[in-house]
Coordinates of C-alpha atoms and ligand atoms in Angstrom, one line a residue:
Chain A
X1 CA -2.3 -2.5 11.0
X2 CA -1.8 -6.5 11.2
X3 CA 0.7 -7.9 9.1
X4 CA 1.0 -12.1 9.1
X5 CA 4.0 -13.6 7.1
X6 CA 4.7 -17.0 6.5
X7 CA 2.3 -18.0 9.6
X8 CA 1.5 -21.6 10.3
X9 CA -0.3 -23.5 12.7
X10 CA 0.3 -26.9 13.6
X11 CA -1.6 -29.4 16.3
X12 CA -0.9 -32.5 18.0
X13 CA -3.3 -34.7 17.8
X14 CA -1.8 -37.9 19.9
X15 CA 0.8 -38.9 17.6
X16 CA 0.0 -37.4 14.4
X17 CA 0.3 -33.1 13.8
X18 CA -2.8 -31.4 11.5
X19 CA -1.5 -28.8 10.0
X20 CA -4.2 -26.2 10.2
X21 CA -2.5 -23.5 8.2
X22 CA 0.8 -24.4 6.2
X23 CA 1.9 -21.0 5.1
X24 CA -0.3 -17.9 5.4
X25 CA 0.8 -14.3 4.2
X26 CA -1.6 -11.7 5.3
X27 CA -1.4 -7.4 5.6
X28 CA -4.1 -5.5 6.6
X29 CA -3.9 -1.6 6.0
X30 CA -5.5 1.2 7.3
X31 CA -8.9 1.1 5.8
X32 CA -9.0 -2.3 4.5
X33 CA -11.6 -4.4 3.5
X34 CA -10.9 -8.2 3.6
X35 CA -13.2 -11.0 2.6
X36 CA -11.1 -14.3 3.5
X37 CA -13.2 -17.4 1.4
X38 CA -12.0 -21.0 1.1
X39 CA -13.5 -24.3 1.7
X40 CA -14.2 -25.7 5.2
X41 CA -11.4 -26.6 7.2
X42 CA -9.0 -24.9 5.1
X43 CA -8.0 -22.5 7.8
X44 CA -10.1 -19.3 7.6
X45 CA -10.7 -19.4 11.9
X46 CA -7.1 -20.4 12.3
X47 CA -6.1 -17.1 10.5
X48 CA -8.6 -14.9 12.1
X49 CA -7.3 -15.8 15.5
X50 CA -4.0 -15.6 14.7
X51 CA -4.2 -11.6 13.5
X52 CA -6.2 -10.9 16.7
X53 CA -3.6 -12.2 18.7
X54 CA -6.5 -14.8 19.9
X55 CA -3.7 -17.3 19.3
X56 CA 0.5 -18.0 18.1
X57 CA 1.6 -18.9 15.3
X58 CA 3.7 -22.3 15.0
X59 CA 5.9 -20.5 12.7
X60 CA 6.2 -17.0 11.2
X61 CA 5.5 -14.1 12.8
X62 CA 2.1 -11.7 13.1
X63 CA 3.0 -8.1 13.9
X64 CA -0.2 -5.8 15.1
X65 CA 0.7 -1.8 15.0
X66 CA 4.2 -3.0 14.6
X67 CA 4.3 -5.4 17.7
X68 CA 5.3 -9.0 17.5
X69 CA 2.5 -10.7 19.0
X70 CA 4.4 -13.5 20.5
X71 CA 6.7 -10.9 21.9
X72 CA 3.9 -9.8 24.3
X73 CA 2.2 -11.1 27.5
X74 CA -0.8 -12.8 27.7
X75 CA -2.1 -9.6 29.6
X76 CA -0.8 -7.4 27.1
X77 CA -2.1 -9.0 24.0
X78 CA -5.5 -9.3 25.8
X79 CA -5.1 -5.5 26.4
X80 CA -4.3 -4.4 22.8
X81 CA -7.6 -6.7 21.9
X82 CA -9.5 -4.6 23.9
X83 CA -8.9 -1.4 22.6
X84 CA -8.4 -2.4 19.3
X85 CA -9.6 -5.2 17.7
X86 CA -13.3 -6.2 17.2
X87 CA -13.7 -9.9 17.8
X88 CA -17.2 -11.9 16.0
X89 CA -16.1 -15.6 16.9
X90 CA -18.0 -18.4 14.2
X91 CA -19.0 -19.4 17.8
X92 CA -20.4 -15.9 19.0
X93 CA -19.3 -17.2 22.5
X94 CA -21.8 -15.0 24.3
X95 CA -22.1 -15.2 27.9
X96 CA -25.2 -17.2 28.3
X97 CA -26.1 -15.3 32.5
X98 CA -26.0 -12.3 30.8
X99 CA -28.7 -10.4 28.0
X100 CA -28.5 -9.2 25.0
X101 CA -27.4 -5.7 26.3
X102 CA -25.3 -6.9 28.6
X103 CA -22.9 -9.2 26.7
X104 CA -22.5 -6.1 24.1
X105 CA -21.3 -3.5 26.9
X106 CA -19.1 -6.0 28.1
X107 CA -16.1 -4.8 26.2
X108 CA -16.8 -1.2 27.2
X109 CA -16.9 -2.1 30.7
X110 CA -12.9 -2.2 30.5
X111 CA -12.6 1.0 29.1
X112 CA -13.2 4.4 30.4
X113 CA -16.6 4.7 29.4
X114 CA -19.2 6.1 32.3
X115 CA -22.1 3.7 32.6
X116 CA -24.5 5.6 30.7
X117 CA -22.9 5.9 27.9
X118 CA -21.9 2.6 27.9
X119 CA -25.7 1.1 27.8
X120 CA -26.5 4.4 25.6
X121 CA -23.6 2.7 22.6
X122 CA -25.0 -0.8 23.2
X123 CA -28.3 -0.4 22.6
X124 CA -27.9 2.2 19.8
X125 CA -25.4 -1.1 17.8
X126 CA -27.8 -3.7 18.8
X127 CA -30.3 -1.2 17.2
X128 CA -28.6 -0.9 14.0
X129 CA -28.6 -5.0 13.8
X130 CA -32.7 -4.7 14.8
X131 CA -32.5 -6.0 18.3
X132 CA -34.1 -2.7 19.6
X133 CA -36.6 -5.0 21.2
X134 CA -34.7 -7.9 22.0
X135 CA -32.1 -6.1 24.6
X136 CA -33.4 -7.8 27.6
X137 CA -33.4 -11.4 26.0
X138 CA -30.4 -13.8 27.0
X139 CA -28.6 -15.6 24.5
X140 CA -31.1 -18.8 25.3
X141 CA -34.0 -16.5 24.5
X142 CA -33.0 -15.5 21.4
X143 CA -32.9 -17.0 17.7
X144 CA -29.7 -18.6 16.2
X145 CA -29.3 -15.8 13.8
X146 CA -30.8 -13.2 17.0
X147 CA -27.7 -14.1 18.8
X148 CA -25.4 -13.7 15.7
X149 CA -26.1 -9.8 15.8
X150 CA -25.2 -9.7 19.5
X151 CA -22.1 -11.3 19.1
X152 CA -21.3 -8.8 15.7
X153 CA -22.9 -5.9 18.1
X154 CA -20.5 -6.9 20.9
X155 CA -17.4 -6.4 18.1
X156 CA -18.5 -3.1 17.1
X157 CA -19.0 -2.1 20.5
X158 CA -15.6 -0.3 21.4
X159 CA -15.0 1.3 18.3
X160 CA -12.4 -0.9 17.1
X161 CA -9.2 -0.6 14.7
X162 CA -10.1 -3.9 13.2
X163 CA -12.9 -6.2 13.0
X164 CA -12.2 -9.7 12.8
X165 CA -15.8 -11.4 11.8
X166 CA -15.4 -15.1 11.6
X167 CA -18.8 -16.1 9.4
X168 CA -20.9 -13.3 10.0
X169 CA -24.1 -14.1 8.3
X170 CA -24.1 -17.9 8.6
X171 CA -27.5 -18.1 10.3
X172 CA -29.3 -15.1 8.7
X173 CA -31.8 -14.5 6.0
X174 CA -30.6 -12.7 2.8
X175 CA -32.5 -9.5 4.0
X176 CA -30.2 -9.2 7.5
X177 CA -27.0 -10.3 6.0
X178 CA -27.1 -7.3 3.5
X179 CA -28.5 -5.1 6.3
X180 CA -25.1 -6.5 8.0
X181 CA -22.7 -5.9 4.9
X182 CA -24.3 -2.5 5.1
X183 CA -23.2 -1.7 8.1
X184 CA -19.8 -3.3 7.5
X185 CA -19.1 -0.7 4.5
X186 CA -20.9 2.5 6.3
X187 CA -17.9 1.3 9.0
X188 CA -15.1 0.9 6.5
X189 CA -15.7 4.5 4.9
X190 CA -15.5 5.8 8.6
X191 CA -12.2 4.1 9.0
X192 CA -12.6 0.9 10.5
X193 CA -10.3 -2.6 9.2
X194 CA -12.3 -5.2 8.3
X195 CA -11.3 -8.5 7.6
X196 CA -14.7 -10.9 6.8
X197 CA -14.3 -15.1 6.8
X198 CA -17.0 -15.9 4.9
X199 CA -19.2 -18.4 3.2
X200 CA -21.5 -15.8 1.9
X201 CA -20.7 -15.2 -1.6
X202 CA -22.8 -11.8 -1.7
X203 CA -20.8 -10.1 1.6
X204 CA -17.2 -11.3 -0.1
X205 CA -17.9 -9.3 -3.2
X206 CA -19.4 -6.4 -0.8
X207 CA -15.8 -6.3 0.5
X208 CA -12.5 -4.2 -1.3
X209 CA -10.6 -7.4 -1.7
X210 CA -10.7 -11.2 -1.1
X211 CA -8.0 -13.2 -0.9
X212 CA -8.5 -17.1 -0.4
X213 CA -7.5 -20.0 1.5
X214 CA -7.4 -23.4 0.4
X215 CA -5.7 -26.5 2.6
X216 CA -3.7 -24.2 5.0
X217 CA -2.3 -21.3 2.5
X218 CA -3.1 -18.2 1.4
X219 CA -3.5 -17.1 -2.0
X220 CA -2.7 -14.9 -4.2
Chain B
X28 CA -46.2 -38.7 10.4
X29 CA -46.0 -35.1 11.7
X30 CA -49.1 -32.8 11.7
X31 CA -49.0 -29.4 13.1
X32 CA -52.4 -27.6 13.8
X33 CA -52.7 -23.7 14.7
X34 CA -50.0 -24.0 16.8
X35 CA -48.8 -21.2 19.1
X36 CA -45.7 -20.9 21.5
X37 CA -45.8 -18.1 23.7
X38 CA -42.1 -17.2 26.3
X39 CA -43.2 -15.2 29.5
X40 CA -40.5 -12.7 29.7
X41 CA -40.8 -11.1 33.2
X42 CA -44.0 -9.1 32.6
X43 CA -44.4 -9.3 28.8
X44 CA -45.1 -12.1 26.2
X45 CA -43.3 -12.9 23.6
X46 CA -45.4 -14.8 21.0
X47 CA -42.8 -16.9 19.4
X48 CA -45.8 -18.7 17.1
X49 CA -48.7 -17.3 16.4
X50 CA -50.4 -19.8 14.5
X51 CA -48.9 -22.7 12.4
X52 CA -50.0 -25.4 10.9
X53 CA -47.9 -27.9 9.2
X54 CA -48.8 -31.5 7.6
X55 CA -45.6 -33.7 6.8
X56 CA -46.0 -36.5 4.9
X57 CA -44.2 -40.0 4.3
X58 CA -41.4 -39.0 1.6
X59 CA -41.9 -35.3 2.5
X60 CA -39.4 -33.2 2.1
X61 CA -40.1 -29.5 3.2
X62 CA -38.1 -26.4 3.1
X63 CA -39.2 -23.7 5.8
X64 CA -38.1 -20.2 5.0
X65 CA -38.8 -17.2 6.3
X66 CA -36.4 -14.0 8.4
X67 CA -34.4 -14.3 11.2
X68 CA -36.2 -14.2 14.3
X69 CA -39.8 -15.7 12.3
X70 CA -40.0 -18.8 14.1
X71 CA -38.6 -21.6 12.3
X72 CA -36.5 -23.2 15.2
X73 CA -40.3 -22.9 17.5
X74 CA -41.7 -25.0 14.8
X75 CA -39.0 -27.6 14.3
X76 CA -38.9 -27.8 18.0
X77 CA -42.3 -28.4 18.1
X78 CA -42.3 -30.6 15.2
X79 CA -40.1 -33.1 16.7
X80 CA -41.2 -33.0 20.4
X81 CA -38.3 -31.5 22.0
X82 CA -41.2 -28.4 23.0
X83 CA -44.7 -28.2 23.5
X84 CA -47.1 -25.8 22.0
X85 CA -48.7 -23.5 24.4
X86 CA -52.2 -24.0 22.3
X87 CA -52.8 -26.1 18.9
X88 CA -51.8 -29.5 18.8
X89 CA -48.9 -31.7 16.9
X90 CA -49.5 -35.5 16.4
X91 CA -46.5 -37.7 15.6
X92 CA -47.5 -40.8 13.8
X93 CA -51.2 -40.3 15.0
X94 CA -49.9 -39.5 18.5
X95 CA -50.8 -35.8 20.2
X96 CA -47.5 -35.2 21.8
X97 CA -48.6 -33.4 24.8
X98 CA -50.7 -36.0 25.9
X99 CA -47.2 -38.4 26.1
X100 CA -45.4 -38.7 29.2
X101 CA -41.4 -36.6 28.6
X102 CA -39.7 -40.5 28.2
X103 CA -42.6 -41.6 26.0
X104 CA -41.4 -38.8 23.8
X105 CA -38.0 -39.1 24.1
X106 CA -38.1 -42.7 23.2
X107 CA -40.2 -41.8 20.3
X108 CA -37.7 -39.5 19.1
X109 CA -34.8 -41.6 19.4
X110 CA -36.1 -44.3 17.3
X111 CA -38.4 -41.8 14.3
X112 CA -36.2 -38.6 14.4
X113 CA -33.2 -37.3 13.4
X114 CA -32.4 -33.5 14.5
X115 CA -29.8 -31.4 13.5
X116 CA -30.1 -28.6 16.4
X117 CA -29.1 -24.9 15.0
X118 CA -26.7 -24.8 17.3
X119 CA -25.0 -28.4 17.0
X120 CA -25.4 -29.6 20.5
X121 CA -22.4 -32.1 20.3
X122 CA -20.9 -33.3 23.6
X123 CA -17.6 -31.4 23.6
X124 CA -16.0 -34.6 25.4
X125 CA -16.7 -36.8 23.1
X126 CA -15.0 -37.7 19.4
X127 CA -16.5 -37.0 15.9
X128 CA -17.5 -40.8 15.9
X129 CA -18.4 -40.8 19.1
X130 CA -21.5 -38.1 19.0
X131 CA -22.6 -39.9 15.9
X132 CA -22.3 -43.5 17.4
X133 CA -25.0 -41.5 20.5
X134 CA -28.4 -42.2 19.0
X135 CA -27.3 -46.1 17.8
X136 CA -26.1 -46.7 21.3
X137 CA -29.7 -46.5 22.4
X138 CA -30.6 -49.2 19.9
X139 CA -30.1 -52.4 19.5
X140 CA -27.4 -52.4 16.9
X141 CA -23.7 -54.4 18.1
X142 CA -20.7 -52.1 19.0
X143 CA -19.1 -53.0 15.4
X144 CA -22.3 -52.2 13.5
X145 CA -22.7 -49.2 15.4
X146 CA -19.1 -47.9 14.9
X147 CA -19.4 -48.9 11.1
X148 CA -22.8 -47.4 10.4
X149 CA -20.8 -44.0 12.6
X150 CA -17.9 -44.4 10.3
X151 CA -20.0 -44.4 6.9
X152 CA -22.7 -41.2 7.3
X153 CA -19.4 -39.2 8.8
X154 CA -17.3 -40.5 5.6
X155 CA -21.0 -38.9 3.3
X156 CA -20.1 -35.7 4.4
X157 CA -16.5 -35.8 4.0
X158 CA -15.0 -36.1 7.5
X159 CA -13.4 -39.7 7.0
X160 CA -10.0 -38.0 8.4
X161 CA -11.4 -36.3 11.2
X162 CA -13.4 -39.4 13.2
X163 CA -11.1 -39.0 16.5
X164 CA -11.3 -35.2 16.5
X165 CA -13.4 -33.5 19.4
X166 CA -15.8 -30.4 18.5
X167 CA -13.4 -27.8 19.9
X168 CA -10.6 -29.8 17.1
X169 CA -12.8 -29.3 14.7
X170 CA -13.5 -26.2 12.4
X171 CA -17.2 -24.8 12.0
X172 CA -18.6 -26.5 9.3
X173 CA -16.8 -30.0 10.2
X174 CA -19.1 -29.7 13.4
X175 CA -21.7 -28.6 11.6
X176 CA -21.4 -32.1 9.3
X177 CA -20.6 -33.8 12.1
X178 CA -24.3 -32.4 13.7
X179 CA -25.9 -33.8 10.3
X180 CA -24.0 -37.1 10.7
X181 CA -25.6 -37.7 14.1
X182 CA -28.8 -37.0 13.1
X183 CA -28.7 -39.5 10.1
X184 CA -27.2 -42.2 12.2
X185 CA -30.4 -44.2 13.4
X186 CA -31.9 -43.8 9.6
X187 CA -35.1 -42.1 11.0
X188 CA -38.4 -42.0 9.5
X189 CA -38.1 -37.6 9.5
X190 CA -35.2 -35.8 9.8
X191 CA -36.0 -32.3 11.1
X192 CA -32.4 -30.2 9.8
X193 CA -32.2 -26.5 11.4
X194 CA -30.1 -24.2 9.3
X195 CA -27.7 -27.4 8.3
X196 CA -25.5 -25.7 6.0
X197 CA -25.1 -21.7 8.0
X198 CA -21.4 -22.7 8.2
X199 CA -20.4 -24.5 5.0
X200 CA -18.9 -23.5 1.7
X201 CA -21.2 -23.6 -1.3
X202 CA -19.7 -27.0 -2.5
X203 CA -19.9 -28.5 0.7
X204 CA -23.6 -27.5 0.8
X205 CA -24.6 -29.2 -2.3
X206 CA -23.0 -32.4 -1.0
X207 CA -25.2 -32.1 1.7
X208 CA -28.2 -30.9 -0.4
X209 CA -27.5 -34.2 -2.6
X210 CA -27.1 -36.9 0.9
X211 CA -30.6 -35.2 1.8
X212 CA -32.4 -35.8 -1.8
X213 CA -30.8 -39.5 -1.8
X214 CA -32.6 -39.9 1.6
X215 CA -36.0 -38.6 0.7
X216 CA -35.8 -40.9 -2.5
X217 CA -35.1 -43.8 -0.1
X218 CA -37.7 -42.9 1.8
X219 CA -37.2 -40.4 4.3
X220 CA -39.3 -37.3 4.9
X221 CA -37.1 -34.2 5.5
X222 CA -38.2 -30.9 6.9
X223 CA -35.2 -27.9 6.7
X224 CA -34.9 -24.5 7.9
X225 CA -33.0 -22.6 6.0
X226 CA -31.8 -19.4 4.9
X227 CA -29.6 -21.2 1.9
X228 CA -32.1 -20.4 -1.2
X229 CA -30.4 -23.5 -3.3
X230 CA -31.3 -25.6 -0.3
X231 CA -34.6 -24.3 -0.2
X232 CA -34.7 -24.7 -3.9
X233 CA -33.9 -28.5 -3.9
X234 CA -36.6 -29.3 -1.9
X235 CA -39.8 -30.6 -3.1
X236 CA -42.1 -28.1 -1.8
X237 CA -41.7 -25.1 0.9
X238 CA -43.6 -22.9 3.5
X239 CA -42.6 -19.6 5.0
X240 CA -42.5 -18.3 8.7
X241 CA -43.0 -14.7 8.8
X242 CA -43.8 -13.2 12.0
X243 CA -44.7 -16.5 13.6
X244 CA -47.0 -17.8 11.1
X245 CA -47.0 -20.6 8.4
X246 CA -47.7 -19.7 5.0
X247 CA -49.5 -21.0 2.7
Ligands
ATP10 N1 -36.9 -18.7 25.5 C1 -37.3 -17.6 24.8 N2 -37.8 -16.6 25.5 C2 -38.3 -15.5 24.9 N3 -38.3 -15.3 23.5 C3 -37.8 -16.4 22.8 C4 -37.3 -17.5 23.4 N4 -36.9 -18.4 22.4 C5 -37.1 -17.7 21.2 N5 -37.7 -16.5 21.5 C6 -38.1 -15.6 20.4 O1 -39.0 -16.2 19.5 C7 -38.8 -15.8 18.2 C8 -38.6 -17.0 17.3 O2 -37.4 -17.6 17.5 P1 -36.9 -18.8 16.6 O3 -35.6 -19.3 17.2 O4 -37.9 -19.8 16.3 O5 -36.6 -18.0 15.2 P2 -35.9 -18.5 13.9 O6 -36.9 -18.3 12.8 O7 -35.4 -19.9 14.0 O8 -34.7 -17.5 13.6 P3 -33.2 -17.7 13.0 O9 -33.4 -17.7 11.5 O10 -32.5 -16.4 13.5 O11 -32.7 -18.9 13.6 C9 -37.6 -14.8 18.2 O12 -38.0 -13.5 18.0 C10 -36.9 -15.1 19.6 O13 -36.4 -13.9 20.1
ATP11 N1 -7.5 -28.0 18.1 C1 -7.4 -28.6 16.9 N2 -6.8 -29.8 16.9 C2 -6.7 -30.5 15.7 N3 -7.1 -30.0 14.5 C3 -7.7 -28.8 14.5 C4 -7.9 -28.0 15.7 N4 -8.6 -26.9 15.4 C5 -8.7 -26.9 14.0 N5 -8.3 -28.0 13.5 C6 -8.3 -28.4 12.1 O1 -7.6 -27.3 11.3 C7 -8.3 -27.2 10.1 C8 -8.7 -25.7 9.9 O2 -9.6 -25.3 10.8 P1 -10.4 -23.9 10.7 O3 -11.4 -23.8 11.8 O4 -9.4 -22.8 10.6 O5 -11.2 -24.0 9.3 P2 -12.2 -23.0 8.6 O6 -11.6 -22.7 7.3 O7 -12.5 -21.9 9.5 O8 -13.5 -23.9 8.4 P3 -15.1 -23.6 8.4 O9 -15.4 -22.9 7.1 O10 -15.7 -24.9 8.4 O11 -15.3 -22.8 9.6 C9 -9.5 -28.1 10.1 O12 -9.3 -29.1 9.2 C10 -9.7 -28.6 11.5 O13 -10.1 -29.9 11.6
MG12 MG1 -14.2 -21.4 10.5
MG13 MG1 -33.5 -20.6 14.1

């Protein structure tokens, strides 16, 4: 589904360049299950963004369904998100106006999904991450690890080809991150790509495969 | 320094009450250092919040050095806090504009500590968690856990007498964690009392004793 070869990602920082990733090769199939692990700062974000076509590569090239993402528009890449990639940012980025509810149907809004069913689909994923009683909460109203399941929610809304989860678990208890990983596998055997940056030690070796990243590069 | 007696914090929530405390009671000691477990959603960020005067309970009382919070004026406390407390806020809080050093330098500027000192003592605590290379790097140039540290760095900058850390290591790798772990046991044996939420159980572990949240209530 994504494929990433020889990606690298360079910024300027006034007049010196960080090299955030310095050679990455990555291929996600059909059905995949990806943990991505590494120290911090080696590049784990900078990868995730790059295979959902959040950002470009320096050099290289990431092809998603076949299509060179730096071939595309900005409107077109944001499109082919939509549809078919599942987003959970390290930094949830929720919409702070909006609740709990509201930020998950957000993504099914664009789609042709009638109203109903759209609130129907976000409150039956928020309830499978136990926010059944938080819907009407906005993300200021909420715990840190209350508005980690919204932003995971919000991924899983559309019923995505991929999921890109960037730190997942990061501010929940042992209990909820396995509840998570849970649901993460009961979506993989339904079909679903997932490709987990992670910390967590117990969700990487609930994936199919892990590959790691260390000072920009991928191995194996 | 910090006692907590049957404290409750209820959120009005249109209609309905949310009782984010129950009933806590907390003593923390000179030379303290207390873990706070519990699941997501249990109340741990109410009761740091509370600890360190940045809320108020809605019934119960917390005295800071022999001083009942709520019965300070919001400067009084303020003040109080910048010169006693250190607080790593769950979710960071760092002022997107400004560098690495310059969040940390923040609490010092307050003080009355020369430009130089201010900038070396910065430059040091950043350096203990192993961001000497990225001082002049914003938050949005930085990767998850470097804010994270960077969070930490901040709140050990005006060497208070409690540091009150909210889930300070959701975001880093496990070696990066016990570097942190280490910085906060080096403190306490200097001197400092530490409270920590946490979900990281090696965190928890290092710690010299430990109280759970569940369902907004202390235990023991
Ligand atoms: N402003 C608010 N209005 C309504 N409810 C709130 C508000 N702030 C927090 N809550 C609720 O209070 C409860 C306790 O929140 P708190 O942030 O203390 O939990 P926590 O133990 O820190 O969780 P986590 O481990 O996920 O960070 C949660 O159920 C949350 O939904
Ligand atoms: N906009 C930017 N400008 C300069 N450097 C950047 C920028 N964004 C990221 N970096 C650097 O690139 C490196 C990789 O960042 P990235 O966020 O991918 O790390 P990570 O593996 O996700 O780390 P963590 O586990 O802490 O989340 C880091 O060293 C970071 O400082
Ligand atoms: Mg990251
Ligand atoms: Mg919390």
């Amino acid at each position: 589904i994504v494929v990433a070869r020889d990606v690298t990602r360079d910024y300027r920082q006034g007049r010196t360049v960080v090299r955030a990733l310095r050679g990455a090769d990555v291929t996600v199939a059909k059905g995949d299950f990806l943990a991505v692990t590494g120290p911090s700062g080696s590049g784990k974000s900078t990868l995730l963004h790059l295979l959902g076509g959040v950002d470009l590569p320096t050099s290289g090239s990431v092809h998603f369904l076949g299509r060179n993402l730096a071939a595309m528009s900005v409107e077109a890449r944001a499109a082919l998100r939509l549809r078919q990639v599942g987003l959970v940012f390290q930094r949830f980025h929720l919409l702070p106006m909006l609740t709990a509810i509201e930020n998950v149907e957000l993504p099914l809004a664009a789609m042709r999904v009638s109203r109903r069913e759209r609130r129907e689909r976000a409150a039956a994923v928020l309830e499978r991450v136990g926010l059944a009683d938080r819907l009407r909460h906005r993300p200021g109203e909420l715990s840190g690890g209350q508005c980690q399941r919204v932003a995971i929610a919000r991924a899983l809304a559309n019923d995505p080809a991929v999921v890109l989860a960037d730190e997942p678990t990061g501010e929940l208890d042992r209990t909820t991150s396995r509840r998570v990983l849970a649901l993460f596998q009961e979506l993989n055997t339904a079909g679903t790509a997932l490709v987990v940056a992670t910390h967590d030690l117990e969700l990487a070796a609930g994936a199919r495969r892990r590959i790691e990243v260390v000072d920009g590069r991928t191995r194996p």
